[in-house]
Amino acid sequence: MSISKVYEKDELSGIRTKIAQLVDEYATLKYEPKEFVPEETFIPASGKFIDGAELGYMVEASLDGWLTSGRFNDQFEKKLAEFIGVKYAITVNSGSSANLIAFSTLTSSKLGDRSIRKGDEVIGVAAGFPTTVNPIIQFGAIPVFVDVDRHTHNIDPNKIEGAISPKTKAIMLAHSLGNPFNLDIVTKICKKYNLWLIEDCCDALGSKYKGKMCATFGDISTLSFYPAHHITMGEGGAVLTNSLELKEIAESFRDWGRDCYCPPGKENSCGRRFCQKMGGLPYGYDHKYMYSHLGYNLKITDMQAACGLAQLGKISSFIEKRKKNFNYLSQHLSSFEDILSLPKATHESDPSWFGFPITVNEESPVTRNDLTSYLEQNKIGTRLLFAGNLIHQPYMSGQNYRVSGELSNSDYVMNNTFWIGIHPALNEKMLSYVVEKFDLFLRANF
Ligand SMILES: Cc1ncc(COP(=O)(O)O)c(C=O)c1O
């Protein structure tokens, strides 16, 4: 390397150091903790927690000028897989994309008889987020809805076997608001009937069942990194698996459907770039342009990965804070349990809660909407349990799905349940204000 090149490199790194110092200074001022002002400060149901670490990494990634998935993404995928305890994590641009890729992976003809085909059935619930179910319909398979349990908002495990038909190929479920579904029963059923398990962990990063991390039970699992979630990169998600075969298929679906698995900027990783024959293509056609799946392009940029990497460094403290906030609300709202049903962790689970779900008992003289309107008027953000009962959503009219038994608990959740925030940006002063408002409202109405 010439002396002038070395000089240029040093100069560039000197400028980088100055920029990093300025970003740090900026972040200190921008993210200085603000005093909570009761009745004035809004308490959102979900929110991100970022500081100089995220800004610093994102600026570094942009100064690299690499733009597409690169060194930050490599580190993020490795560290995420280590944290969860799976062999492979691949990033995608949202939790919905993660579900799309996870499901599509199981439709690959490379899986032979086990691949999910059009018209096959996939068991799930209707009380949840639409994009846990949509990939099934988009592909032409049939979601089969089983009712949920009123207390955990998860699939009623005793109703699953009744929903199985000769066409059933998979179970695809989310851990509702971070509360694990009964993985003992679900994994036993999957084994007994040779079904795939897709674990949607978008709301459950860090949740454990019998001491084992969620996302390690399914054949393939998903995460979301939208700002509302446990960690964020703006928009983003990940697909997780222990199977090399599924990981390679998932990457193919994510990366245009290509057969080639070279990382961005690399060529001829397989060493057989110009000596293969596939489909009707001529022998030696460039492997880089051979497509084995009906794919997408759902990759992330390295700036997103940089943000995610900084967030991963904080994940344990985030999970602890969520649990602490959850326990605070559980303890302080317990005196209203004759009016409100409070969340219960699934037996033998340790949830990393996404939110604090509350159900206004049906016999109560006030409705869920009375309470949520009051809370919102008092600057306390509320959310419903996503789509409620999906089959009542406008877009589901005319779609091909099957209901197994009744969905009366899903309707109950749709009518009576909502959730409030416990995310790491909330502190005890805010939660104490939340409890005070519940107290005022419920005392005034009973
Ligand atoms: C259970 C569940 N699955 C999937 C998603 C979709 O994630 P994203 O918003 O990143 O597409 C969400 C979103 O909140 C979710 O709650």
Tab-separated table of C-alpha atoms and ligand atoms in Angstrom, residues 94-96 99 129 131-132 174 200 202-203 224 226 229 236 386, ligand 1:
chain	number	residue	atom	x	y	z
A	94	SER	CA	-40.239	-6.908	8.933
A	95	GLY	CA	-41.921	-9.441	11.196
A	96	SER	CA	-44.569	-9.880	8.525
A	99	ASN	CA	-43.719	-14.921	8.690
A	129	PHE	CA	-52.136	-10.384	14.248
A	131	THR	CA	-49.766	-11.427	9.131
A	132	THR	CA	-49.376	-14.564	11.220
A	174	ALA	CA	-47.853	-16.541	17.874
A	200	ASP	CA	-44.283	-16.492	15.612
A	202	CYS	CA	-42.634	-11.330	17.091
A	203	ASP	CA	-44.029	-10.327	20.501
A	224	SER	CA	-40.196	-8.458	14.504
A	226	TYR	CA	-40.624	-2.737	14.470
A	229	HIS	CA	-41.162	-4.601	19.776
A	236	GLY	CA	-37.045	-5.408	10.471
A	386	PHE	CA	-54.649	-6.743	17.308
B	1	LIG	C1	-47.612	-11.566	16.588
B	1	LIG	C2	-47.154	-10.659	15.478
B	1	LIG	N1	-46.710	-11.212	14.345
B	1	LIG	C3	-46.265	-10.447	13.326
B	1	LIG	C4	-46.236	-9.077	13.418
B	1	LIG	C5	-45.761	-8.259	12.261
B	1	LIG	O1	-44.554	-7.595	12.506
B	1	LIG	P1	-44.146	-6.312	11.616
B	1	LIG	O2	-44.956	-5.168	12.092
B	1	LIG	O3	-42.685	-6.139	11.880
B	1	LIG	O4	-44.437	-6.660	10.211
B	1	LIG	C6	-46.693	-8.454	14.579
B	1	LIG	C7	-46.682	-6.992	14.693
B	1	LIG	O5	-46.813	-6.388	15.712
B	1	LIG	C8	-47.164	-9.271	15.647
B	1	LIG	O6	-47.618	-8.724	16.784
